[in-house]
Coordinates of C-alpha atoms and ligand atoms in Angstrom, one line a residue:
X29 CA 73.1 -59.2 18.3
X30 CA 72.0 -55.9 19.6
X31 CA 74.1 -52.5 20.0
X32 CA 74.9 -52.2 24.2
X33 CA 73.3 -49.4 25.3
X34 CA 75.3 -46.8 27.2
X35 CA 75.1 -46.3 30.4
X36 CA 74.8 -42.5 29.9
X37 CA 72.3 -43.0 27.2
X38 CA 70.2 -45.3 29.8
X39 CA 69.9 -42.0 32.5
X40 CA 69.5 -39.8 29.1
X41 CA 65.9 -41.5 28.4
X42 CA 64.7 -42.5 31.5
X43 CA 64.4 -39.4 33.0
X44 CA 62.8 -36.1 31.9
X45 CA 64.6 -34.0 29.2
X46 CA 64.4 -30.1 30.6
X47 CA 64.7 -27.2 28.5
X48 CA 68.5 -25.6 27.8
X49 CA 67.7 -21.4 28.4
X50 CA 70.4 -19.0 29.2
X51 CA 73.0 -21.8 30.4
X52 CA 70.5 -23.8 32.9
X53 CA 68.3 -26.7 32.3
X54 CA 64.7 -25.3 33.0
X55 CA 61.0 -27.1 32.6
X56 CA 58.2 -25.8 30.5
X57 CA 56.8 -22.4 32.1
X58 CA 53.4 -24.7 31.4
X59 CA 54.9 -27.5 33.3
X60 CA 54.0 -30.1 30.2
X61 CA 56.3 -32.6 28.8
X62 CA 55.4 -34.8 25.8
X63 CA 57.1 -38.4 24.8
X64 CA 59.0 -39.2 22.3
X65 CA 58.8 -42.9 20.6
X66 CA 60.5 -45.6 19.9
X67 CA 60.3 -46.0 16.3
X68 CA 61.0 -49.9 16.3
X69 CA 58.1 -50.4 18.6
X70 CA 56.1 -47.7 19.4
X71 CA 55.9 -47.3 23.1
X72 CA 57.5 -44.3 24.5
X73 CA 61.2 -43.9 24.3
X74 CA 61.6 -40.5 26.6
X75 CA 59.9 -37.3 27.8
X76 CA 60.8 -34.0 27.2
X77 CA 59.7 -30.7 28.1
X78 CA 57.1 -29.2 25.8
X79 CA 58.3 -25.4 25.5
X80 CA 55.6 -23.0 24.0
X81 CA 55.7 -19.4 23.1
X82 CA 56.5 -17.8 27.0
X83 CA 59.3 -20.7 26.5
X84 CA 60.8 -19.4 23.2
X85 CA 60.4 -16.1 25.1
X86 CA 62.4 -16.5 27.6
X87 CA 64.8 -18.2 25.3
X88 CA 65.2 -15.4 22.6
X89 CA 65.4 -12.9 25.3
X90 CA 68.7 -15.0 27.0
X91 CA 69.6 -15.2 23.3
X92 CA 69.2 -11.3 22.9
X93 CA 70.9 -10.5 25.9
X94 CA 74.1 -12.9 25.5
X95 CA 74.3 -11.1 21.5
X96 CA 74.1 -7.2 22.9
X97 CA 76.3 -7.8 26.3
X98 CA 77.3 -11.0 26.9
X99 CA 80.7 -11.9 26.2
X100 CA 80.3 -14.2 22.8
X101 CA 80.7 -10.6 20.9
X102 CA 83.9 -9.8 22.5
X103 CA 86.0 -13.1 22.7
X104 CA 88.6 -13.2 20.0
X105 CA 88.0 -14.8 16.8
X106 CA 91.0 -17.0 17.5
X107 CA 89.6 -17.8 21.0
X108 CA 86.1 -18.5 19.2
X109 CA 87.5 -21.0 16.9
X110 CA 89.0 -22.8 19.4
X111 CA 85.8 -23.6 21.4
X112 CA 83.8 -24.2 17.9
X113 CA 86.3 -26.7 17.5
X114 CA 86.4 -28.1 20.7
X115 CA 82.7 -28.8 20.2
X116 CA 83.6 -31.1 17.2
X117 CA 85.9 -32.9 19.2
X118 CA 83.6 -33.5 22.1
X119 CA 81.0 -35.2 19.9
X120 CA 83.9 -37.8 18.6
X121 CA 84.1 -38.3 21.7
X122 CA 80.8 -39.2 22.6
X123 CA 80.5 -40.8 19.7
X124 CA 78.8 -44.2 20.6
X125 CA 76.4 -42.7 22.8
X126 CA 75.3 -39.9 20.7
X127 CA 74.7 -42.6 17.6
X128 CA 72.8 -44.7 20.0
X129 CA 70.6 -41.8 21.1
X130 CA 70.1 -41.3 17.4
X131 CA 69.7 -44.9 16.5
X132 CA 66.9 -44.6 19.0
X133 CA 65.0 -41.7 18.9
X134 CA 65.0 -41.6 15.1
X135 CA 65.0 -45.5 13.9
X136 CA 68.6 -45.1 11.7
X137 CA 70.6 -48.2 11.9
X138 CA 73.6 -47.6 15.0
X139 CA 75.9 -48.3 12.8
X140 CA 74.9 -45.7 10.2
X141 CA 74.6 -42.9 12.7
X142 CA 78.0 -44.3 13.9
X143 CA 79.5 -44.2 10.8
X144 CA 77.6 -41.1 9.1
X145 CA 76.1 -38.5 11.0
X146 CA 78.5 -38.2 13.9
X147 CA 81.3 -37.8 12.3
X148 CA 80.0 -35.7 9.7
X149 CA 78.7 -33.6 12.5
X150 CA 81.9 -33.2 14.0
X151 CA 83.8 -32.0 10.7
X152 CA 81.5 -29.7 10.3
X153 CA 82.3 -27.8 13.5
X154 CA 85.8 -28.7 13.2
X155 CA 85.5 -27.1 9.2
X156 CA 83.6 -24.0 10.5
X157 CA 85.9 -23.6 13.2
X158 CA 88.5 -22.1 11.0
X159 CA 86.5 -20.0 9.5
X160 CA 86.4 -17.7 12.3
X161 CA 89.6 -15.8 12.5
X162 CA 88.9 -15.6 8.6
X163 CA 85.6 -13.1 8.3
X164 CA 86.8 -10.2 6.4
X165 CA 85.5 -7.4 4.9
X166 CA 87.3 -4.8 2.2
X167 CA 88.7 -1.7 1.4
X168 CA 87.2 0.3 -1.7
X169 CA 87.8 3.4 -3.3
X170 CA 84.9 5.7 -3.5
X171 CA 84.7 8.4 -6.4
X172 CA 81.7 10.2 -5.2
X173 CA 81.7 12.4 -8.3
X174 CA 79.5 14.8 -7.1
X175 CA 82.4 16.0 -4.2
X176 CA 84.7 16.8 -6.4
X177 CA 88.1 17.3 -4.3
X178 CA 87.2 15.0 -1.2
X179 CA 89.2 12.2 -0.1
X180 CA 87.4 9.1 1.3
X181 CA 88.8 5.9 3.0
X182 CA 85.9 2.9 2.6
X183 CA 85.9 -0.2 4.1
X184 CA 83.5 -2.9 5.1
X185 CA 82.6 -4.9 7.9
X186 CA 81.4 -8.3 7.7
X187 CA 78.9 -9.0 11.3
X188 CA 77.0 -11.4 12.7
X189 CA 73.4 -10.7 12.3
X190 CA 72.1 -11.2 15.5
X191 CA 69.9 -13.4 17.2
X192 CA 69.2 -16.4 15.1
X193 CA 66.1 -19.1 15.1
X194 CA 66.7 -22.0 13.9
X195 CA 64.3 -25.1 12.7
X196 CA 64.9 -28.4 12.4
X197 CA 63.8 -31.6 11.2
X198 CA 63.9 -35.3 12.3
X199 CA 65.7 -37.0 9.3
X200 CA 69.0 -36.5 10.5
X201 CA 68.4 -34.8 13.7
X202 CA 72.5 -34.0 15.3
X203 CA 73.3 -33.4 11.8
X204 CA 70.8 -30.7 11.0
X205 CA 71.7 -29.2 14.6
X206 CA 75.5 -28.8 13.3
X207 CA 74.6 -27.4 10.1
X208 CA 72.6 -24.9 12.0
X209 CA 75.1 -24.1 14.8
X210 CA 78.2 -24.4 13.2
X211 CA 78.0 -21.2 11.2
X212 CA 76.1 -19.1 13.1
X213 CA 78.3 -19.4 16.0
X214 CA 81.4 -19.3 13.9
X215 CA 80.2 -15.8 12.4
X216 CA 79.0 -14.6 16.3
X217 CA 75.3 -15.1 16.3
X218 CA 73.9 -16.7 19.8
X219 CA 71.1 -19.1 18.7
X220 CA 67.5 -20.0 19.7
X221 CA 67.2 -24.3 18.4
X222 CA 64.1 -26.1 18.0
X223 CA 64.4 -29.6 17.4
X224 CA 61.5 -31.4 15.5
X225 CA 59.2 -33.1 18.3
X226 CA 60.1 -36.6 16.7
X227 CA 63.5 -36.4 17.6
X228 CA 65.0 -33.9 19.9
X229 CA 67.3 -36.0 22.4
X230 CA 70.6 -35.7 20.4
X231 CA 70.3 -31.8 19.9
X232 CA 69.5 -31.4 23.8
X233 CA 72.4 -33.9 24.4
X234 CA 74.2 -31.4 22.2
X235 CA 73.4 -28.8 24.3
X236 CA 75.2 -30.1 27.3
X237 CA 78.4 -30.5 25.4
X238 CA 78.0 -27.3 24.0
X239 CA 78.3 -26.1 27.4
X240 CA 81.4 -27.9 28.1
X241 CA 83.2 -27.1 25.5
X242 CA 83.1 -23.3 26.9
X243 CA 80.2 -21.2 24.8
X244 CA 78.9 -19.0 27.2
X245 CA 75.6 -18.6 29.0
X246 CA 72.6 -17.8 26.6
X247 CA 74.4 -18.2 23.4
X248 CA 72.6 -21.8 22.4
X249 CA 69.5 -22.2 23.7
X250 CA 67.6 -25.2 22.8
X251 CA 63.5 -25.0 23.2
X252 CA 62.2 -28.6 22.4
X253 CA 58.2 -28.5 21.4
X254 CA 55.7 -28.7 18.5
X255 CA 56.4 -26.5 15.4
X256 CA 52.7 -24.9 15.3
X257 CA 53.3 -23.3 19.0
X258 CA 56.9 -23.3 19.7
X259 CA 58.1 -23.2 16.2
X260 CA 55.8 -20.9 14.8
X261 CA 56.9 -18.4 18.0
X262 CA 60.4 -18.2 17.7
X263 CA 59.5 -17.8 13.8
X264 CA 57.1 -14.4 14.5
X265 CA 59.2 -13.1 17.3
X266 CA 60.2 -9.3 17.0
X267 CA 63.7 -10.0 18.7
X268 CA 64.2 -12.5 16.4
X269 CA 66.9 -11.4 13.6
X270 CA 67.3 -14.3 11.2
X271 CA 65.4 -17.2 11.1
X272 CA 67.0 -20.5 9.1
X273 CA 64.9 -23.2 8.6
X274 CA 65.2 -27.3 7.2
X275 CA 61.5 -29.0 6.3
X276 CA 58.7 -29.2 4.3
X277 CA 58.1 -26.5 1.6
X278 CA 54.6 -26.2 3.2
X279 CA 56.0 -25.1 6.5
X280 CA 58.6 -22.7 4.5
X281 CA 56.0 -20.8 3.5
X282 CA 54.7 -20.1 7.2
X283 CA 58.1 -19.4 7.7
X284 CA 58.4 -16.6 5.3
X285 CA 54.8 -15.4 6.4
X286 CA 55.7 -15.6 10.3
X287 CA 58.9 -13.3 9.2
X288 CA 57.1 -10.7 7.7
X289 CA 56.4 -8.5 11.2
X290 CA 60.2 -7.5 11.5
X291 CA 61.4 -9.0 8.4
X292 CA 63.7 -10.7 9.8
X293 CA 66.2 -12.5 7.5
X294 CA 65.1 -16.2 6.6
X295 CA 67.0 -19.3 4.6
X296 CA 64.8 -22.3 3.9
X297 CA 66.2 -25.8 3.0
X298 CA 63.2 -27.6 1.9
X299 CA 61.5 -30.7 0.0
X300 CA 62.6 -32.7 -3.1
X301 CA 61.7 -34.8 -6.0
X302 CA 65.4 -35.3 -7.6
X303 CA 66.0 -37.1 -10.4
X304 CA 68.6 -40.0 -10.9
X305 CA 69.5 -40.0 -14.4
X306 CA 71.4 -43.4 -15.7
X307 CA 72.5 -43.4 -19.5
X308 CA 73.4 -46.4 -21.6
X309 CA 77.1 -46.4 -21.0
X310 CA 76.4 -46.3 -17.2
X311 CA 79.4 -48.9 -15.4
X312 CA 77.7 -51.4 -13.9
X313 CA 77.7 -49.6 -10.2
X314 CA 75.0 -47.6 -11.9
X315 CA 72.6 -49.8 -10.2
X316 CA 73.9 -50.0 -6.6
X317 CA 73.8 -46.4 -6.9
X318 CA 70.7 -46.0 -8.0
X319 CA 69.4 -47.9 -5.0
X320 CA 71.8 -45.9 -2.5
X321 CA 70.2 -43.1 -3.8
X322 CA 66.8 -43.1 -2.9
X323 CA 66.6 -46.2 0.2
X324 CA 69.8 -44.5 2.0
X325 CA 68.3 -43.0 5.6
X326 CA 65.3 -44.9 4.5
X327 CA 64.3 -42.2 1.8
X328 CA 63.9 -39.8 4.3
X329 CA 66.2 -37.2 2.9
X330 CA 65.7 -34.2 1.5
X331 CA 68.2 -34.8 -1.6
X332 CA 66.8 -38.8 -2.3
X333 CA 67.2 -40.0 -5.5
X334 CA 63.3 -40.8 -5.9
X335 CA 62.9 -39.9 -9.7
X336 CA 64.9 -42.9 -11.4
X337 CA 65.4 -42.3 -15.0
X338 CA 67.4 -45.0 -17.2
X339 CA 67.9 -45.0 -20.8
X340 CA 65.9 -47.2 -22.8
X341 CA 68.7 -50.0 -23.6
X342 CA 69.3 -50.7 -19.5
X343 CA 66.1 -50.2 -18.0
X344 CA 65.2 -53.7 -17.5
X345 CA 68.3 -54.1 -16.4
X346 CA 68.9 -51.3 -14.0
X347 CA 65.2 -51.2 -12.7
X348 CA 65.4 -55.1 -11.7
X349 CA 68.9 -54.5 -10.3
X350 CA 67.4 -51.8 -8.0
X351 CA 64.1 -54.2 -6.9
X352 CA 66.5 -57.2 -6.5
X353 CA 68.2 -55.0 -3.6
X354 CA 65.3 -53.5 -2.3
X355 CA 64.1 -56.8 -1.5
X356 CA 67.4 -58.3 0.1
X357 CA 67.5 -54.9 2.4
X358 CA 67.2 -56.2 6.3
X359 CA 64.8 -54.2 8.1
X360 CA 64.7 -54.4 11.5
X361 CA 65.1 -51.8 15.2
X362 CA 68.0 -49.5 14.4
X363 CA 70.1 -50.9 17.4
X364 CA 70.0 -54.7 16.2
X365 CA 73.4 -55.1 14.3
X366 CA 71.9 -56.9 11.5
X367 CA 69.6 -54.0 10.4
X368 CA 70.2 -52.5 7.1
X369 CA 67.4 -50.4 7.2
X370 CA 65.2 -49.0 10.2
X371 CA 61.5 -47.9 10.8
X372 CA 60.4 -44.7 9.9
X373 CA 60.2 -42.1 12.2
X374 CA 56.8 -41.8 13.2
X375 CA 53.3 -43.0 12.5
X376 CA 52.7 -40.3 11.0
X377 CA 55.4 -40.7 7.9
X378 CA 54.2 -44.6 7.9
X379 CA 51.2 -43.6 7.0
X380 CA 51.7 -40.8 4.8
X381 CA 53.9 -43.1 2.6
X382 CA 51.6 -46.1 2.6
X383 CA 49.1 -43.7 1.8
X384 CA 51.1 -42.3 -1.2
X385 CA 52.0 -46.5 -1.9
X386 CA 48.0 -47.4 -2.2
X387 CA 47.5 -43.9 -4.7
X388 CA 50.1 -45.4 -6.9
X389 CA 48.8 -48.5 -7.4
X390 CA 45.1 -47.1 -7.7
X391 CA 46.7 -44.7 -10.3
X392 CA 48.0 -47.8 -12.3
X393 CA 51.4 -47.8 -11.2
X394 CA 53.4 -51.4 -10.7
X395 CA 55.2 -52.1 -7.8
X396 CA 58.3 -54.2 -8.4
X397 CA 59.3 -54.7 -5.4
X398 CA 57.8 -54.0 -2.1
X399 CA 54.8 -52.3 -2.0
X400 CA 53.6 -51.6 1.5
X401 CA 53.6 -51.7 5.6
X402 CA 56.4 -54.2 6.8
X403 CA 55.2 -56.0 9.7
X404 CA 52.6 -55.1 11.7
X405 CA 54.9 -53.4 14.7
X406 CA 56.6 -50.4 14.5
X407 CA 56.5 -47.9 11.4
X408 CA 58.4 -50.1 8.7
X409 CA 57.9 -50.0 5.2
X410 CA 59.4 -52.2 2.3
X411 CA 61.6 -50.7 0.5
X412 CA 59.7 -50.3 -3.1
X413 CA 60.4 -49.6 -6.4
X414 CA 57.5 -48.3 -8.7
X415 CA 57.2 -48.5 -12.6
X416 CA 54.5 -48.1 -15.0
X417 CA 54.2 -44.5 -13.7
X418 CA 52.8 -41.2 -15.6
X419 CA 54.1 -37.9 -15.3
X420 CA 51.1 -36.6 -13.7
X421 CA 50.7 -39.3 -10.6
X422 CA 50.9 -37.8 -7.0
X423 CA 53.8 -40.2 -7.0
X424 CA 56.0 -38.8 -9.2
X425 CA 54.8 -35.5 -8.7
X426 CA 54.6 -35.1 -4.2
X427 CA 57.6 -36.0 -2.3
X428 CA 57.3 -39.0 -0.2
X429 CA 60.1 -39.1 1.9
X430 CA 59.8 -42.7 2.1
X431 CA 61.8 -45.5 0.9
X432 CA 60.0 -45.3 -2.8
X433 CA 61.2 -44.9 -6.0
X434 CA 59.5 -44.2 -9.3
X435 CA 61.2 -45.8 -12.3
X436 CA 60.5 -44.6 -15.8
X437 CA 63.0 -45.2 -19.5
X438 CA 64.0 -41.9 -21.4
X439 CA 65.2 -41.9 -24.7
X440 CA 68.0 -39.5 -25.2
X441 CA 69.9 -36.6 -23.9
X442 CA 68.2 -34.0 -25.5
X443 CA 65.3 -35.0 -23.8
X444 CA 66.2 -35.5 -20.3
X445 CA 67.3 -31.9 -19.2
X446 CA 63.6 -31.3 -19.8
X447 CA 61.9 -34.4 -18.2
X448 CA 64.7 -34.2 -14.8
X449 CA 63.3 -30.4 -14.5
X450 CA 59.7 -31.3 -14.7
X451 CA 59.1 -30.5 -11.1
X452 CA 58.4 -27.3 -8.7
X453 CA 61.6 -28.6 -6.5
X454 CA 65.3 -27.9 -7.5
X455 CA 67.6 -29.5 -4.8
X456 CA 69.4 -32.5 -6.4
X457 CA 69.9 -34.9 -8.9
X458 CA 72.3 -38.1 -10.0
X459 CA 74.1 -38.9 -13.6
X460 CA 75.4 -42.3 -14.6
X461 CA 77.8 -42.4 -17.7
X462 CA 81.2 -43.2 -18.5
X463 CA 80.6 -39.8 -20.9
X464 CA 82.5 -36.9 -19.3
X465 CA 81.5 -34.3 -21.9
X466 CA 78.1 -35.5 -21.6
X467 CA 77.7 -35.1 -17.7
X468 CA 78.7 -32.2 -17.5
X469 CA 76.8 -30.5 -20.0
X470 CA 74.2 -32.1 -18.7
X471 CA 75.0 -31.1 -15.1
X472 CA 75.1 -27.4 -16.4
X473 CA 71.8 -27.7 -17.6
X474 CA 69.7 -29.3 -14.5
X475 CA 68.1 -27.1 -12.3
X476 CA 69.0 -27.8 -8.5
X477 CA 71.7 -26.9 -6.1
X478 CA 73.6 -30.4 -6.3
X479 CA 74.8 -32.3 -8.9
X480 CA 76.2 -35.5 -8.4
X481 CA 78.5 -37.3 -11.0
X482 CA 78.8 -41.7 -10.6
X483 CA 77.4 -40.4 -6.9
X484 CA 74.7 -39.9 -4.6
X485 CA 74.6 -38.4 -1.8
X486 CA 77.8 -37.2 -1.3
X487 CA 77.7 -33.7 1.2
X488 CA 80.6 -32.0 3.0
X489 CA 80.9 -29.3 5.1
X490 CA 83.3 -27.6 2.4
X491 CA 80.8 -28.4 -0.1
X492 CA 77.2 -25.2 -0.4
X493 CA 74.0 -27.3 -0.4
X494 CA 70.6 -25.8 -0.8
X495 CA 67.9 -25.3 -3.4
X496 CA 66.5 -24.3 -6.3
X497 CA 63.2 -23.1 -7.2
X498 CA 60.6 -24.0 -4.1
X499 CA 63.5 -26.4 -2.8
X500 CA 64.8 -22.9 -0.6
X501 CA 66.6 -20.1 -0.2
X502 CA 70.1 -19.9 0.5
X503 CA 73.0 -22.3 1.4
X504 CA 74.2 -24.4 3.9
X505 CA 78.0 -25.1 4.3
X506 CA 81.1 -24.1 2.3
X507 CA 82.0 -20.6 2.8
X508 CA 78.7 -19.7 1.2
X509 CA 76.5 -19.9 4.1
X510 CA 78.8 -17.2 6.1
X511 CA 77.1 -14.5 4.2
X512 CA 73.6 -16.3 5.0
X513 CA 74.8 -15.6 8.5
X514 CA 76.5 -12.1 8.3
X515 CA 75.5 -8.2 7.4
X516 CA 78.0 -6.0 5.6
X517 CA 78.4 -2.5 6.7
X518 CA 79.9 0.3 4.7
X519 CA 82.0 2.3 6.3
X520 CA 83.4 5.8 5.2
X521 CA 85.5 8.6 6.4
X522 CA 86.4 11.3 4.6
X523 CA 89.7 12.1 5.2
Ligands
NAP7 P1 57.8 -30.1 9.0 O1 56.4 -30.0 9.5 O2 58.2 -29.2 7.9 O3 58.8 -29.9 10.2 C1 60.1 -29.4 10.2 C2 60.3 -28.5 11.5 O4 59.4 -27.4 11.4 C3 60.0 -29.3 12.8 O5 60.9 -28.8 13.8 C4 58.6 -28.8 13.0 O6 58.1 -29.0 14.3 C5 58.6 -27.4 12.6 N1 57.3 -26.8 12.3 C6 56.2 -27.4 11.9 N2 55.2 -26.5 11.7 C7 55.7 -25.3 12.0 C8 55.2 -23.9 12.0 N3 54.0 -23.7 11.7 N4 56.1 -22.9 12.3 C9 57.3 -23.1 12.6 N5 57.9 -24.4 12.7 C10 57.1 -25.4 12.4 O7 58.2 -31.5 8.5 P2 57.5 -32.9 9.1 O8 56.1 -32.7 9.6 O9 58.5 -33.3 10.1 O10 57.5 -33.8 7.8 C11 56.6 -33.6 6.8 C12 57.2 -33.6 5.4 O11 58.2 -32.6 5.3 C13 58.0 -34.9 5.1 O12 57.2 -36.0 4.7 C14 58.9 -34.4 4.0 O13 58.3 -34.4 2.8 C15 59.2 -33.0 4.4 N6 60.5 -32.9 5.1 C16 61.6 -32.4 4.5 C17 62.8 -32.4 5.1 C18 64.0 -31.8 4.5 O14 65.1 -32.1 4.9 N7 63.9 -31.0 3.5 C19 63.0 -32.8 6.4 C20 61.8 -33.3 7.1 C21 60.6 -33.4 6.4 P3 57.4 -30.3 14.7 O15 58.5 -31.3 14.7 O16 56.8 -30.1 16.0 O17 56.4 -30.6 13.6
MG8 MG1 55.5 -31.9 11.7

């Protein structure tokens, strides 16, 4: 059976996506639109306008003018909140289509989108709605010994920081939107959004709702284009004053380069290599978890569990566990109902992971299951699990953001802290044991900004996520990421 396609979502692809700028839907200044595919097949899915630097522009400059007059900066907190939150309701609402759009444009299974990213989205704006009548600064007393005698009243004020790019990528493209917007709208930024060129329909379809929900003119813009014109503009622009940014580490570092003219703020969420660590005394869910972890979204996620580590005793065990399920997974189009798992998103990714799939094997590595393309249509790959790896294999070493996992036994906990933080990333990693003591001390001693406990993948909008090392700079979520979105100003009077 396949998922009914929306009416709505019909009109939504068949005719060409405009750019969102200062409140109206606008084409590229150029006049060029590129196309978006169909994962499952190939052939074009939609067009959309291809914005380019005039684009972004035009885009910062709405953004610019809605942050210094427009009314965004004077609307109550309480009144600010509300719409934020409205937002979140508004995509429950258009739940369905917005999980079809996704199924679509990106490959995901419906029913994951369905039952993952759009509600997740939601809560997020619903979670940073709250937060807006709660931005607060303090009150300090000053000694300023060197005025001796003068009396000082001190206090600080938390504000948005301006004008705010923001970057995205395709792997879970509403979701990434919300992280991005929730915050920076709830602190009183107005936003410039570029969508990754893979999958931008759900963010522009965001943009309309937006809209209705009541944010004013100019205060989300969306640009839709590539990231070495469009991207790399809105990430150089002088009116630009923060620019956040989820992708590769590569790109990151254009980022930080790009930001250097104004120095503009900048928070990077970027790649990873995490380790899943199962011990001895794992419960048997060890293994279902183990697979979750890295073949969830198709192992394109930042945070995938795609360095399995299992203690000596259960690695037969655990690793054929893991290969058995890989090789029961259902692949097929994201919108038929049967598929557990969808293409990748692009031809690109399929080859990039093949290409990582034949330097394993060439490197001596085993595959236990899968190993390759999957079909000769669309950009699916089997779901693989390798062994007989080395520390030193592109592998183990590159992220593949693919659905491949390299397996390798470790003897004990003293030397697992070691092996799990052999790598220049630092974003997450798994533990398996019925051990408290022992998880968390070893959770203390791993290197990356989530730790997950008989878990994977488990994020929440109340919950910081972000990096260590070259896996970024700052957090997402939680009240953490309101100071990634915010300036503090001392103020004193002396009285
Ligand atoms: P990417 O190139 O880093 O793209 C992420 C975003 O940055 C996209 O919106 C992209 O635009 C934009 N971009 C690209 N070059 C830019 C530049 N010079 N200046 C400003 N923006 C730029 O990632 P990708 O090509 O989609 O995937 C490549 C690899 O990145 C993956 O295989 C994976 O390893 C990693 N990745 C990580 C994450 C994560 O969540 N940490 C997500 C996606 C990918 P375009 O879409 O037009 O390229
Ligand atoms: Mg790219």
């Amino acid at each position: 059976m396949t998922v009914t396609v929306d009416k709505n979502v019909e009109e939504f692809t068949t005719t060409a996506r405009q750019l969102f700028i200062d409140g109206q839907w606008v084409p590229a200044a150029s006049g060029k639109t590129f196309q978006t595919p169909d994962p499952a097949t190939g052939e074009t899915l939609a067009h959309v306008a291809e914005g380019d630097a005039e684009d972004i522009d035009r885009a910062v400059r709405a953004a610019r003018k809605a942050f210094d007059d427009g009314p965004w900066g004077r609307i109550t907190p309480s009144e600010r909140g509300k719409i934020i939150w409205r937002i979140g309701d508004l995509i429950l609402e258009h739940a369905d289509e917005l999980a079809q759009l996704e199924s679509l444009d990106n490959g995901k299974p419906f029913a994951a989108a369905r039952a993952g990213d759009i509600p997740a989205s939601a809560d997020l704006f619903h979670y940073m709605a709250g937060w807006a009548t709660k931005i607060e600064g303090n009150t300090i007393n000053i000694s300023a010994p060197y005025l001796p005698g003068a009396n000082f009243h001190t206090y600080t004020l938390r504000e948005p920081v301006g004008v705010v790019g923001q970057i995205i990528p395709w792997n879970f493209p509403l979701m990434m939107a919300a992280w991005k917007l929730g915050p920076a709208l709830t602190t009183g930024n107005t936003v410039v959004l570029k969508p990754a060129e893979q999958t931008p329909l759900t963010a522009l379809r965001l943009a309309e709702l937006i809209a209705e929900a009541g944010v004013p003119d100019g205060v989300v813009n969306v640009v839709t284009g590539f990231g070495e014109t469009a991207g790399a503009a809105l990430a150089a622009h002088d009116l630009v004053d923060k620019i956040a940014f989820t992708g590769s580490t590569e790109v990151g570092r254009l980022i930080v380069q790009a930001a250097t003219g104004n120095l503009k703020r900048v928070s990077l969420e970027l790649g990873g290599k995490s380790p899943n660590i199962v011990f001895n005394d794992a419960s048997p869910q060890a293994v279902e978890g183990a697979a979750n972890a890295i073949f969830f979204n198709h192992g394109q996620n930042c945070v995938a569990g795609s360095r399995l580590f299992v203690q000596q005793d259960r690695f037969d065990e655990v690793v054929e566990g893991v290969a058995r399920i890989a090789s029961s997974i259902r692949l097929g189009p994201g919108l038929d109902e049967d598929t557990e798992m969808g293409p990748l998103v692009s031809d690109e990714q399929l080859r990039r992971v093949t290409g990582y799939l034949e330097s394993g094997k060439n490197e001596g590595a085993t595959a236990v299951s899968g190993g390759g393309r999957h079909g000769d249509k669309g950009y699916f790959v089997q779901p693989t699990v390798l062994t007989n790896t080395r520390p030193e294999m592109k592998v183990v070493r590159e992220e593949i953001f693919g659905p491949v996992v390299v397996a390798a036994p470790f003897q004990s906990l003293d030397e697992i802290a070691a092996i799990a933080n052999d790598t220049p990333y630092g974003l997450g990693a798994g533990i398996w044991t019925q051990d408290i003591s022992k998880a968390h001390a070893l959770a203390k001693k791993i290197r990356a900004g989530t730790v997950w406990i008989n878990c994977y993948n488990v994020t929440d909008a109340a919950q910081p996520f972000g990096g260590f090392k070259q896996s970024g700079w700052g957090r997402e979520m939680g009240h953490e990421v309101l100071e990634a979105y915010t300036e503090v100003k001392a103020v004193t009077a002396q009285l």
